[in-house]
Amino acid sequence: MKPRDRLRIAMQKSGRLTEPALDLLNRCGLTFRQSRDKLFLFGEGEPVDLLLVRDDDIPGLIAQGVCDLGIVGRNVLSEFQLTAGREGPALSEWRSLGFGRCRLSIAVPQEFDYREPAQLQGMRIATSYPGLLGEWLRTNGVDAGVVTLAGSVEIAPRLGTADAICDLVQSGGTLVANQLREADVLLESEAVLTGPEALPTDERGDMIDLLLKRLDGVIQVRESRLLLLQTSRSALDAVIRLLPGGPQPTLLPVAGQPDQLMLQALCAGEVSWRQLEEIKKAGAREMFVLPVEKMLA
Ligand code: PRP
Ligand code: ZN
């Protein structure tokens, strides 16, 4: 295969991961020109292009070397590793991306009183994840029939083709609508960045390095806030004690007011009105909470 000089990332064409994945890449400084067929998005600034495909095809495209990286649910990656991917080159989970959280769970009819996996002995379980389900059944010493379906798994019990299902649950709405309830969790999933265990040694490897650093910067600060405030030196200790978690604050002098300090702190999460009011009571004023967009340590 002719070596490529541009990095190619596979992601879901249309689904729950598409929008947040594009948003994340945009925050990493990657922008794309839409091609007419929308299968291929050409990168404008950096040499990084996107291939928009069915999520289940993503690990295979990377294993074949058609794409260098992929953004996909951990559920899809793990299933591939247990089934089709067993033969080919190993794929790694490079980063978990913090969106698209869901669970791969066993669900049973509402009237079924589920307490333990052994109750599934001899049952037929419908799923699109035969690899993950099979492994879980083996681990739990349960001998059950696995009915592999490509989609609409949740209606199998009503159709009488299965007694239980193993499917993704996010809000739980699909289960309720089908008179099912979640019985056991096989896998906690979210969107991950995946790629081959061995990264390319050419410029694409450097590009992946750069992308991982930018991703870390974005992921780290996504929930962060920068807190700015003014305080008297005498109130400083009390104010610092109330600051939400994060690294040590920075202190700056205030021109013409030797007893005043300007404090700057990076906070790990949202800063609430309640917290601000407490800090103000301790002696702070002129307080600002700013979102953090990028960070390069
Ligand atoms: C998944 C899963 C369920 C639904 C669960 O399907 O197969 O049908 O989401 O979500 P809920 O708990 O919020 O109702 P998805 O919409 O991702 O489509 P797919 O299975 O065809 O990929
Ligand atoms: Zn799917």
PDB file of C-alpha atoms and ligand atoms in Angstrom:
ATOM      1  CA  MET A   1       0.000   0.000   0.000  1.00  0.00           C
ATOM      2  CA  LYS A   2       1.285   3.456  -0.940  1.00  0.00           C
ATOM      3  CA  PRO A   3       2.150   5.431   2.205  1.00  0.00           C
ATOM      4  CA  ARG A   4      -0.160   8.325   2.927  1.00  0.00           C
ATOM      5  CA  ASP A   5       1.160  11.698   4.077  1.00  0.00           C
ATOM      6  CA  ARG A   6      -2.166  12.804   5.572  1.00  0.00           C
ATOM      7  CA  LEU A   7      -3.693  11.393   8.725  1.00  0.00           C
ATOM      8  CA  ARG A   8      -7.104   9.776   8.310  1.00  0.00           C
ATOM      9  CA  ILE A   9      -9.574   9.459  11.187  1.00  0.00           C
ATOM     10  CA  ALA A  10     -12.668   7.261  10.930  1.00  0.00           C
ATOM     11  CA  MET A  11     -15.811   8.302  12.768  1.00  0.00           C
ATOM     12  CA  GLN A  12     -19.529   7.606  12.875  1.00  0.00           C
ATOM     13  CA  LYS A  13     -21.376   9.029   9.858  1.00  0.00           C
ATOM     14  CA  SER A  14     -24.623   9.842  11.620  1.00  0.00           C
ATOM     15  CA  GLY A  15     -25.435   8.981  15.187  1.00  0.00           C
ATOM     16  CA  ARG A  16     -24.986   9.986  18.789  1.00  0.00           C
ATOM     17  CA  LEU A  17     -21.208  10.301  18.549  1.00  0.00           C
ATOM     18  CA  THR A  18     -21.029  12.365  15.355  1.00  0.00           C
ATOM     19  CA  GLU A  19     -21.685  15.887  16.652  1.00  0.00           C
ATOM     20  CA  PRO A  20     -19.631  15.683  19.878  1.00  0.00           C
ATOM     21  CA  ALA A  21     -16.734  14.036  18.001  1.00  0.00           C
ATOM     22  CA  LEU A  22     -16.643  16.816  15.386  1.00  0.00           C
ATOM     23  CA  ASP A  23     -16.891  19.402  18.144  1.00  0.00           C
ATOM     24  CA  LEU A  24     -13.954  17.828  19.981  1.00  0.00           C
ATOM     25  CA  LEU A  25     -11.794  17.796  16.829  1.00  0.00           C
ATOM     26  CA  ASN A  26     -12.712  21.439  16.157  1.00  0.00           C
ATOM     27  CA  ARG A  27     -11.532  22.319  19.665  1.00  0.00           C
ATOM     28  CA  CYS A  28      -8.245  20.614  18.794  1.00  0.00           C
ATOM     29  CA  GLY A  29      -7.848  23.097  15.954  1.00  0.00           C
ATOM     30  CA  LEU A  30      -9.008  20.782  13.171  1.00  0.00           C
ATOM     31  CA  THR A  31     -11.514  22.133  10.657  1.00  0.00           C
ATOM     32  CA  PHE A  32     -12.912  20.351   7.632  1.00  0.00           C
ATOM     33  CA  ARG A  33     -14.324  21.145   4.244  1.00  0.00           C
ATOM     34  CA  GLN A  34     -17.386  19.066   3.533  1.00  0.00           C
ATOM     35  CA  SER A  35     -17.144  16.970   0.400  1.00  0.00           C
ATOM     36  CA  ARG A  36     -20.249  16.526  -1.714  1.00  0.00           C
ATOM     37  CA  ASP A  37     -20.865  12.915  -0.797  1.00  0.00           C
ATOM     38  CA  LYS A  38     -20.110  13.659   2.887  1.00  0.00           C
ATOM     39  CA  LEU A  39     -18.194  10.392   3.185  1.00  0.00           C
ATOM     40  CA  PHE A  40     -14.865  12.168   3.253  1.00  0.00           C
ATOM     41  CA  LEU A  41     -14.177  15.455   5.049  1.00  0.00           C
ATOM     42  CA  PHE A  42     -11.005  17.153   3.895  1.00  0.00           C
ATOM     43  CA  GLY A  43      -8.948  18.852   6.620  1.00  0.00           C
ATOM     44  CA  GLU A  44      -8.324  22.544   5.947  1.00  0.00           C
ATOM     45  CA  GLY A  45      -5.396  23.590   8.144  1.00  0.00           C
ATOM     46  CA  GLU A  46      -3.693  20.445   9.366  1.00  0.00           C
ATOM     47  CA  PRO A  47      -3.124  17.347   7.185  1.00  0.00           C
ATOM     48  CA  VAL A  48      -5.934  15.401   8.873  1.00  0.00           C
ATOM     49  CA  ASP A  49      -8.991  14.088   7.015  1.00  0.00           C
ATOM     50  CA  LEU A  50     -12.128  12.348   8.250  1.00  0.00           C
ATOM     51  CA  LEU A  51     -13.823   9.295   6.874  1.00  0.00           C
ATOM     52  CA  LEU A  52     -17.500   9.088   7.896  1.00  0.00           C
ATOM     53  CA  VAL A  53     -18.663   5.482   8.122  1.00  0.00           C
ATOM     54  CA  ARG A  54     -20.899   3.071  10.039  1.00  0.00           C
ATOM     55  CA  ASP A  55     -19.535   2.815  13.582  1.00  0.00           C
ATOM     56  CA  ASP A  56     -19.219  -0.973  13.425  1.00  0.00           C
ATOM     57  CA  ASP A  57     -16.851  -0.625  10.434  1.00  0.00           C
ATOM     58  CA  ILE A  58     -14.391   1.671  12.227  1.00  0.00           C
ATOM     59  CA  PRO A  59     -12.100  -0.863  13.979  1.00  0.00           C
ATOM     60  CA  GLY A  60     -11.819  -2.941  10.783  1.00  0.00           C
ATOM     61  CA  LEU A  61     -10.827   0.097   8.719  1.00  0.00           C
ATOM     62  CA  ILE A  62      -8.009   0.817  11.169  1.00  0.00           C
ATOM     63  CA  ALA A  63      -6.889  -2.812  11.325  1.00  0.00           C
ATOM     64  CA  GLN A  64      -6.701  -2.828   7.503  1.00  0.00           C
ATOM     65  CA  GLY A  65      -4.654   0.376   7.501  1.00  0.00           C
ATOM     66  CA  VAL A  66      -7.304   2.348   5.563  1.00  0.00           C
ATOM     67  CA  CYS A  67      -7.564   4.774   8.517  1.00  0.00           C
ATOM     68  CA  ASP A  68      -4.971   5.677  11.162  1.00  0.00           C
ATOM     69  CA  LEU A  69      -7.301   6.457  14.058  1.00  0.00           C
ATOM     70  CA  GLY A  70     -10.969   6.169  14.897  1.00  0.00           C
ATOM     71  CA  ILE A  71     -13.490   7.672  17.270  1.00  0.00           C
ATOM     72  CA  VAL A  72     -15.874   4.931  18.306  1.00  0.00           C
ATOM     73  CA  GLY A  73     -17.772   3.557  21.295  1.00  0.00           C
ATOM     74  CA  ARG A  74     -15.753   1.287  23.574  1.00  0.00           C
ATOM     75  CA  ASN A  75     -18.530  -1.282  23.036  1.00  0.00           C
ATOM     76  CA  VAL A  76     -17.785  -1.467  19.302  1.00  0.00           C
ATOM     77  CA  LEU A  77     -14.012  -1.597  19.856  1.00  0.00           C
ATOM     78  CA  SER A  78     -14.228  -4.346  22.504  1.00  0.00           C
ATOM     79  CA  GLU A  79     -16.604  -6.413  20.404  1.00  0.00           C
ATOM     80  CA  PHE A  80     -14.184  -6.179  17.466  1.00  0.00           C
ATOM     81  CA  GLN A  81     -11.243  -7.198  19.661  1.00  0.00           C
ATOM     82  CA  LEU A  82     -13.150 -10.275  20.826  1.00  0.00           C
ATOM     83  CA  THR A  83     -14.358 -11.346  17.381  1.00  0.00           C
ATOM     84  CA  ALA A  84     -13.111 -10.172  13.967  1.00  0.00           C
ATOM     85  CA  GLY A  85     -10.056  -8.377  15.360  1.00  0.00           C
ATOM     86  CA  ARG A  86      -8.576 -11.422  17.067  1.00  0.00           C
ATOM     87  CA  GLU A  87      -6.558 -12.307  13.969  1.00  0.00           C
ATOM     88  CA  GLY A  88      -5.363  -8.879  12.757  1.00  0.00           C
ATOM     89  CA  PRO A  89      -3.100  -6.189  14.239  1.00  0.00           C
ATOM     90  CA  ALA A  90      -3.917  -5.185  17.814  1.00  0.00           C
ATOM     91  CA  LEU A  91      -5.864  -1.961  18.412  1.00  0.00           C
ATOM     92  CA  SER A  92      -5.344   0.208  21.477  1.00  0.00           C
ATOM     93  CA  GLU A  93      -7.735   2.487  23.287  1.00  0.00           C
ATOM     94  CA  TRP A  94      -5.636   5.684  23.162  1.00  0.00           C
ATOM     95  CA  ARG A  95      -7.940   8.013  25.070  1.00  0.00           C
ATOM     96  CA  SER A  96     -11.437   7.926  26.555  1.00  0.00           C
ATOM     97  CA  LEU A  97     -13.223  11.026  25.363  1.00  0.00           C
ATOM     98  CA  GLY A  98     -15.893  11.663  27.991  1.00  0.00           C
ATOM     99  CA  PHE A  99     -18.988  11.708  25.764  1.00  0.00           C
ATOM    100  CA  GLY A 100     -21.435   9.090  24.473  1.00  0.00           C
ATOM    101  CA  ARG A 101     -21.593   7.397  27.864  1.00  0.00           C
ATOM    102  CA  CYS A 102     -23.800   4.288  27.930  1.00  0.00           C
ATOM    103  CA  ARG A 103     -23.830   0.714  29.230  1.00  0.00           C
ATOM    104  CA  LEU A 104     -23.979  -2.644  27.544  1.00  0.00           C
ATOM    105  CA  SER A 105     -26.501  -4.455  29.698  1.00  0.00           C
ATOM    106  CA  ILE A 106     -28.619  -7.533  30.014  1.00  0.00           C
ATOM    107  CA  ALA A 107     -32.302  -6.582  30.014  1.00  0.00           C
ATOM    108  CA  VAL A 108     -35.182  -8.865  30.895  1.00  0.00           C
ATOM    109  CA  PRO A 109     -38.993  -8.617  30.675  1.00  0.00           C
ATOM    110  CA  GLN A 110     -40.326  -6.367  33.439  1.00  0.00           C
ATOM    111  CA  GLU A 111     -42.025  -9.220  35.313  1.00  0.00           C
ATOM    112  CA  PHE A 112     -38.791 -11.308  35.453  1.00  0.00           C
ATOM    113  CA  ASP A 113     -37.325 -11.182  38.976  1.00  0.00           C
ATOM    114  CA  TYR A 114     -33.612 -11.041  38.131  1.00  0.00           C
ATOM    115  CA  ARG A 115     -31.082 -11.537  40.930  1.00  0.00           C
ATOM    116  CA  GLU A 116     -28.081 -13.301  39.357  1.00  0.00           C
ATOM    117  CA  PRO A 117     -26.609 -14.441  36.018  1.00  0.00           C
ATOM    118  CA  ALA A 118     -27.359 -18.132  36.791  1.00  0.00           C
ATOM    119  CA  GLN A 119     -31.056 -17.404  36.177  1.00  0.00           C
ATOM    120  CA  LEU A 120     -30.241 -16.933  32.486  1.00  0.00           C
ATOM    121  CA  GLN A 121     -29.193 -20.599  32.187  1.00  0.00           C
ATOM    122  CA  GLY A 122     -30.772 -22.189  29.097  1.00  0.00           C
ATOM    123  CA  MET A 123     -32.378 -18.940  27.916  1.00  0.00           C
ATOM    124  CA  ARG A 124     -32.086 -17.320  24.486  1.00  0.00           C
ATOM    125  CA  ILE A 125     -30.487 -13.865  24.626  1.00  0.00           C
ATOM    126  CA  ALA A 126     -30.698 -11.538  21.616  1.00  0.00           C
ATOM    127  CA  THR A 127     -27.803  -9.157  20.984  1.00  0.00           C
ATOM    128  CA  SER A 128     -25.660  -7.349  18.420  1.00  0.00           C
ATOM    129  CA  TYR A 129     -22.657  -8.064  20.667  1.00  0.00           C
ATOM    130  CA  PRO A 130     -22.141 -11.855  20.558  1.00  0.00           C
ATOM    131  CA  GLY A 131     -18.451 -11.504  21.472  1.00  0.00           C
ATOM    132  CA  LEU A 132     -18.971  -9.480  24.641  1.00  0.00           C
ATOM    133  CA  LEU A 133     -22.069 -11.429  25.657  1.00  0.00           C
ATOM    134  CA  GLY A 134     -20.353 -14.777  25.051  1.00  0.00           C
ATOM    135  CA  GLU A 135     -17.396 -13.761  27.194  1.00  0.00           C
ATOM    136  CA  TRP A 136     -19.636 -12.547  30.018  1.00  0.00           C
ATOM    137  CA  LEU A 137     -21.677 -15.772  29.947  1.00  0.00           C
ATOM    138  CA  ARG A 138     -18.487 -17.872  30.067  1.00  0.00           C
ATOM    139  CA  THR A 139     -17.069 -15.800  32.937  1.00  0.00           C
ATOM    140  CA  ASN A 140     -20.268 -16.346  34.871  1.00  0.00           C
ATOM    141  CA  GLY A 141     -20.484 -20.045  34.001  1.00  0.00           C
ATOM    142  CA  VAL A 142     -23.846 -19.625  32.294  1.00  0.00           C
ATOM    143  CA  ASP A 143     -24.845 -21.753  29.321  1.00  0.00           C
ATOM    144  CA  ALA A 144     -27.331 -19.695  27.300  1.00  0.00           C
ATOM    145  CA  GLY A 145     -28.231 -19.379  23.626  1.00  0.00           C
ATOM    146  CA  VAL A 146     -26.904 -16.267  21.888  1.00  0.00           C
ATOM    147  CA  VAL A 147     -29.211 -14.958  19.149  1.00  0.00           C
ATOM    148  CA  THR A 148     -27.231 -12.496  17.036  1.00  0.00           C
ATOM    149  CA  LEU A 149     -29.312  -9.693  15.495  1.00  0.00           C
ATOM    150  CA  ALA A 150     -28.064  -6.691  13.515  1.00  0.00           C
ATOM    151  CA  GLY A 151     -30.646  -4.290  14.999  1.00  0.00           C
ATOM    152  CA  SER A 152     -34.027  -3.914  16.738  1.00  0.00           C
ATOM    153  CA  VAL A 153     -32.792  -6.249  19.456  1.00  0.00           C
ATOM    154  CA  GLU A 154     -35.256  -4.834  21.965  1.00  0.00           C
ATOM    155  CA  ILE A 155     -38.338  -6.258  20.247  1.00  0.00           C
ATOM    156  CA  ALA A 156     -37.020  -9.858  20.203  1.00  0.00           C
ATOM    157  CA  PRO A 157     -38.640 -10.857  23.538  1.00  0.00           C
ATOM    158  CA  ARG A 158     -42.050  -9.598  22.381  1.00  0.00           C
ATOM    159  CA  LEU A 159     -41.672 -11.448  19.093  1.00  0.00           C
ATOM    160  CA  GLY A 160     -40.860 -14.598  21.040  1.00  0.00           C
ATOM    161  CA  THR A 161     -37.443 -15.038  19.372  1.00  0.00           C
ATOM    162  CA  ALA A 162     -35.545 -14.425  22.649  1.00  0.00           C
ATOM    163  CA  ASP A 163     -36.161 -14.462  26.404  1.00  0.00           C
ATOM    164  CA  ALA A 164     -33.808 -11.601  27.254  1.00  0.00           C
ATOM    165  CA  ILE A 165     -31.569  -9.135  25.443  1.00  0.00           C
ATOM    166  CA  CYS A 166     -28.085  -7.698  25.741  1.00  0.00           C
ATOM    167  CA  ASP A 167     -27.993  -4.167  24.307  1.00  0.00           C
ATOM    168  CA  LEU A 168     -26.839  -0.607  24.861  1.00  0.00           C
ATOM    169  CA  VAL A 169     -28.704   1.454  27.441  1.00  0.00           C
ATOM    170  CA  GLN A 170     -28.312   5.191  27.655  1.00  0.00           C
ATOM    171  CA  SER A 171     -31.432   6.920  28.978  1.00  0.00           C
ATOM    172  CA  GLY A 172     -33.291   3.616  29.449  1.00  0.00           C
ATOM    173  CA  GLY A 173     -36.128   4.915  27.273  1.00  0.00           C
ATOM    174  CA  THR A 174     -35.906   2.099  24.744  1.00  0.00           C
ATOM    175  CA  LEU A 175     -36.167  -0.536  27.494  1.00  0.00           C
ATOM    176  CA  VAL A 176     -39.211   1.087  29.112  1.00  0.00           C
ATOM    177  CA  ALA A 177     -40.908   1.426  25.723  1.00  0.00           C
ATOM    178  CA  ASN A 178     -40.436  -2.324  25.226  1.00  0.00           C
ATOM    179  CA  GLN A 179     -41.484  -3.415  28.740  1.00  0.00           C
ATOM    180  CA  LEU A 180     -37.957  -4.491  29.592  1.00  0.00           C
ATOM    181  CA  ARG A 181     -35.732  -3.601  32.517  1.00  0.00           C
ATOM    182  CA  GLU A 182     -31.983  -3.478  32.991  1.00  0.00           C
ATOM    183  CA  ALA A 183     -30.775  -6.513  34.915  1.00  0.00           C
ATOM    184  CA  ASP A 184     -26.954  -6.565  34.773  1.00  0.00           C
ATOM    185  CA  VAL A 185     -24.184  -4.389  33.329  1.00  0.00           C
ATOM    186  CA  LEU A 186     -21.518  -6.033  31.121  1.00  0.00           C
ATOM    187  CA  LEU A 187     -19.572  -2.952  30.081  1.00  0.00           C
ATOM    188  CA  GLU A 188     -19.480   0.783  30.850  1.00  0.00           C
ATOM    189  CA  SER A 189     -18.942   2.499  27.532  1.00  0.00           C
ATOM    190  CA  GLU A 190     -18.135   5.925  26.130  1.00  0.00           C
ATOM    191  CA  ALA A 191     -16.507   7.315  23.008  1.00  0.00           C
ATOM    192  CA  VAL A 192     -12.807   6.457  22.748  1.00  0.00           C
ATOM    193  CA  LEU A 193      -9.976   7.314  20.411  1.00  0.00           C
ATOM    194  CA  THR A 194      -8.554   4.104  19.023  1.00  0.00           C
ATOM    195  CA  GLY A 195      -5.605   3.284  16.796  1.00  0.00           C
ATOM    196  CA  PRO A 196      -3.057   0.554  16.150  1.00  0.00           C
ATOM    197  CA  GLU A 197      -0.857  -0.460  19.067  1.00  0.00           C
ATOM    198  CA  ALA A 198       2.163   0.379  16.904  1.00  0.00           C
ATOM    199  CA  LEU A 199       1.895   3.962  15.624  1.00  0.00           C
ATOM    200  CA  PRO A 200       3.179   4.826  12.141  1.00  0.00           C
ATOM    201  CA  THR A 201       6.834   5.901  12.167  1.00  0.00           C
ATOM    202  CA  ASP A 202       6.446   8.554   9.424  1.00  0.00           C
ATOM    203  CA  GLU A 203       4.990  12.103   9.658  1.00  0.00           C
ATOM    204  CA  ARG A 204       1.620  10.612  10.529  1.00  0.00           C
ATOM    205  CA  GLY A 205       3.112   9.414  13.811  1.00  0.00           C
ATOM    206  CA  ASP A 206       4.214  12.983  14.603  1.00  0.00           C
ATOM    207  CA  MET A 207       0.743  14.221  13.690  1.00  0.00           C
ATOM    208  CA  ILE A 208      -0.835  11.662  16.034  1.00  0.00           C
ATOM    209  CA  ASP A 209       1.511  12.813  18.815  1.00  0.00           C
ATOM    210  CA  LEU A 210       0.476  16.416  18.274  1.00  0.00           C
ATOM    211  CA  LEU A 211      -3.201  15.488  18.169  1.00  0.00           C
ATOM    212  CA  LEU A 212      -2.951  13.493  21.428  1.00  0.00           C
ATOM    213  CA  LYS A 213      -1.329  16.479  23.183  1.00  0.00           C
ATOM    214  CA  ARG A 214      -4.038  18.828  21.950  1.00  0.00           C
ATOM    215  CA  LEU A 215      -6.738  16.318  22.945  1.00  0.00           C
ATOM    216  CA  ASP A 216      -5.291  16.095  26.450  1.00  0.00           C
ATOM    217  CA  GLY A 217      -5.325  19.891  26.662  1.00  0.00           C
ATOM    218  CA  VAL A 218      -8.962  20.055  25.587  1.00  0.00           C
ATOM    219  CA  ILE A 219     -10.143  17.142  27.748  1.00  0.00           C
ATOM    220  CA  GLN A 220      -8.319  18.462  30.809  1.00  0.00           C
ATOM    221  CA  VAL A 221      -9.782  21.952  30.640  1.00  0.00           C
ATOM    222  CA  ARG A 222     -13.221  21.118  29.234  1.00  0.00           C
ATOM    223  CA  GLU A 223     -14.773  21.263  32.700  1.00  0.00           C
ATOM    224  CA  SER A 224     -12.305  23.782  34.123  1.00  0.00           C
ATOM    225  CA  ARG A 225     -12.991  27.380  35.099  1.00  0.00           C
ATOM    226  CA  LEU A 226     -10.553  30.159  35.747  1.00  0.00           C
ATOM    227  CA  LEU A 227     -11.486  32.058  38.900  1.00  0.00           C
ATOM    228  CA  LEU A 228     -10.237  35.640  39.283  1.00  0.00           C
ATOM    229  CA  LEU A 229     -10.799  37.697  42.404  1.00  0.00           C
ATOM    230  CA  GLN A 230      -9.377  40.427  44.575  1.00  0.00           C
ATOM    231  CA  THR A 231      -8.795  39.987  48.291  1.00  0.00           C
ATOM    232  CA  SER A 232      -7.048  41.690  51.189  1.00  0.00           C
ATOM    233  CA  ARG A 233      -3.881  39.992  52.460  1.00  0.00           C
ATOM    234  CA  SER A 234      -5.562  39.449  55.830  1.00  0.00           C
ATOM    235  CA  ALA A 235      -8.452  37.492  54.272  1.00  0.00           C
ATOM    236  CA  LEU A 236      -6.210  35.502  51.939  1.00  0.00           C
ATOM    237  CA  ASP A 237      -5.990  32.288  54.001  1.00  0.00           C
ATOM    238  CA  ALA A 238      -9.749  32.134  54.514  1.00  0.00           C
ATOM    239  CA  VAL A 239     -10.367  32.726  50.804  1.00  0.00           C
ATOM    240  CA  ILE A 240      -7.868  30.073  49.702  1.00  0.00           C
ATOM    241  CA  ARG A 241      -9.447  27.504  52.018  1.00  0.00           C
ATOM    242  CA  LEU A 242     -12.775  27.943  50.189  1.00  0.00           C
ATOM    243  CA  LEU A 243     -11.404  27.607  46.657  1.00  0.00           C
ATOM    244  CA  PRO A 244     -12.733  24.606  44.714  1.00  0.00           C
ATOM    245  CA  GLY A 245     -10.066  21.944  43.993  1.00  0.00           C
ATOM    246  CA  GLY A 246      -7.241  22.637  41.577  1.00  0.00           C
ATOM    247  CA  PRO A 247      -3.555  23.557  41.519  1.00  0.00           C
ATOM    248  CA  GLN A 248      -2.124  26.276  43.792  1.00  0.00           C
ATOM    249  CA  PRO A 249      -3.536  29.735  42.993  1.00  0.00           C
ATOM    250  CA  THR A 250      -1.381  32.501  41.547  1.00  0.00           C
ATOM    251  CA  LEU A 251      -1.147  35.776  43.517  1.00  0.00           C
ATOM    252  CA  LEU A 252      -0.478  39.142  41.906  1.00  0.00           C
ATOM    253  CA  PRO A 253       0.039  42.570  43.503  1.00  0.00           C
ATOM    254  CA  VAL A 254      -2.568  45.304  42.925  1.00  0.00           C
ATOM    255  CA  ALA A 255      -1.050  48.640  41.849  1.00  0.00           C
ATOM    256  CA  GLY A 256      -1.389  51.353  44.512  1.00  0.00           C
ATOM    257  CA  GLN A 257      -3.038  49.015  47.064  1.00  0.00           C
ATOM    258  CA  PRO A 258      -0.274  47.189  48.978  1.00  0.00           C
ATOM    259  CA  ASP A 259      -2.721  45.325  51.254  1.00  0.00           C
ATOM    260  CA  GLN A 260      -4.703  43.944  48.284  1.00  0.00           C
ATOM    261  CA  LEU A 261      -3.921  40.926  46.095  1.00  0.00           C
ATOM    262  CA  MET A 262      -5.316  39.642  42.852  1.00  0.00           C
ATOM    263  CA  LEU A 263      -5.839  35.859  42.955  1.00  0.00           C
ATOM    264  CA  GLN A 264      -6.072  33.564  39.963  1.00  0.00           C
ATOM    265  CA  ALA A 265      -7.048  29.896  40.368  1.00  0.00           C
ATOM    266  CA  LEU A 266      -7.762  27.088  37.920  1.00  0.00           C
ATOM    267  CA  CYS A 267     -10.751  25.144  39.283  1.00  0.00           C
ATOM    268  CA  ALA A 268     -11.359  21.518  38.306  1.00  0.00           C
ATOM    269  CA  GLY A 269     -15.107  21.943  37.708  1.00  0.00           C
ATOM    270  CA  GLU A 270     -18.028  24.358  37.659  1.00  0.00           C
ATOM    271  CA  VAL A 271     -17.913  27.134  40.293  1.00  0.00           C
ATOM    272  CA  SER A 272     -21.410  27.612  41.714  1.00  0.00           C
ATOM    273  CA  TRP A 273     -23.102  30.830  42.886  1.00  0.00           C
ATOM    274  CA  ARG A 274     -23.201  29.332  46.370  1.00  0.00           C
ATOM    275  CA  GLN A 275     -19.390  28.856  46.354  1.00  0.00           C
ATOM    276  CA  LEU A 276     -18.848  32.404  45.061  1.00  0.00           C
ATOM    277  CA  GLU A 277     -21.082  33.825  47.797  1.00  0.00           C
ATOM    278  CA  GLU A 278     -19.137  31.928  50.473  1.00  0.00           C
ATOM    279  CA  ILE A 279     -15.795  33.136  49.106  1.00  0.00           C
ATOM    280  CA  LYS A 280     -17.126  36.681  48.994  1.00  0.00           C
ATOM    281  CA  LYS A 281     -18.237  36.431  52.632  1.00  0.00           C
ATOM    282  CA  ALA A 282     -14.671  35.432  53.522  1.00  0.00           C
ATOM    283  CA  GLY A 283     -13.461  38.762  52.130  1.00  0.00           C
ATOM    284  CA  ALA A 284     -13.063  38.467  48.346  1.00  0.00           C
ATOM    285  CA  ARG A 285     -14.494  40.917  45.829  1.00  0.00           C
ATOM    286  CA  GLU A 286     -14.403  41.630  42.091  1.00  0.00           C
ATOM    287  CA  MET A 287     -14.882  37.966  41.313  1.00  0.00           C
ATOM    288  CA  PHE A 288     -14.926  36.533  37.793  1.00  0.00           C
ATOM    289  CA  VAL A 289     -15.465  32.947  36.610  1.00  0.00           C
ATOM    290  CA  LEU A 290     -14.146  32.352  33.091  1.00  0.00           C
ATOM    291  CA  PRO A 291     -14.436  29.262  30.880  1.00  0.00           C
ATOM    292  CA  VAL A 292     -11.090  27.768  29.786  1.00  0.00           C
ATOM    293  CA  GLU A 293     -10.726  27.069  26.107  1.00  0.00           C
ATOM    294  CA  LYS A 294      -7.247  25.653  25.614  1.00  0.00           C
ATOM    295  CA  MET A 295      -4.323  24.617  27.758  1.00  0.00           C
ATOM    296  CA  LEU A 296      -0.765  23.675  26.880  1.00  0.00           C
ATOM    297  CA  ALA A 297       1.232  22.701  29.941  1.00  0.00           C
TER     298      ALA A 297
HETATM  299  C1  PRP B   1     -28.969   2.107  20.995  1.00  0.00           C
HETATM  300  C2  PRP B   1     -29.470   0.781  21.533  1.00  0.00           C
HETATM  301  C3  PRP B   1     -30.867   1.086  22.001  1.00  0.00           C
HETATM  302  C4  PRP B   1     -30.822   2.563  22.355  1.00  0.00           C
HETATM  303  C5  PRP B   1     -30.767   2.756  23.842  1.00  0.00           C
HETATM  304  O1  PRP B   1     -29.288   2.234  19.658  1.00  0.00           O
HETATM  305  O2  PRP B   1     -29.421  -0.221  20.538  1.00  0.00           O
HETATM  306  O3  PRP B   1     -31.788   0.835  20.981  1.00  0.00           O
HETATM  307  O4  PRP B   1     -29.625   3.111  21.756  1.00  0.00           O
HETATM  308  O5  PRP B   1     -30.793   4.125  24.194  1.00  0.00           O
HETATM  309  P1  PRP B   1     -31.782   4.669  25.334  1.00  0.00           P
HETATM  310  O6  PRP B   1     -31.496   3.894  26.577  1.00  0.00           O
HETATM  311  O7  PRP B   1     -31.420   6.126  25.496  1.00  0.00           O
HETATM  312  O8  PRP B   1     -33.179   4.480  24.840  1.00  0.00           O
HETATM  313  P2  PRP B   1     -28.738   3.452  18.789  1.00  0.00           P
HETATM  314  O9  PRP B   1     -29.747   4.547  18.787  1.00  0.00           O
HETATM  315  O10 PRP B   1     -27.367   3.845  19.208  1.00  0.00           O
HETATM  316  O11 PRP B   1     -28.707   2.854  17.344  1.00  0.00           O
HETATM  317  P3  PRP B   1     -27.971   1.540  16.784  1.00  0.00           P
HETATM  318  O12 PRP B   1     -28.140   0.435  17.765  1.00  0.00           O
HETATM  319  O13 PRP B   1     -28.700   1.290  15.502  1.00  0.00           O
HETATM  320  O14 PRP B   1     -26.523   1.902  16.536  1.00  0.00           O
HETATM  321 ZN    ZN B   2     -24.602   0.732  15.687  1.00  0.00          ZN
END
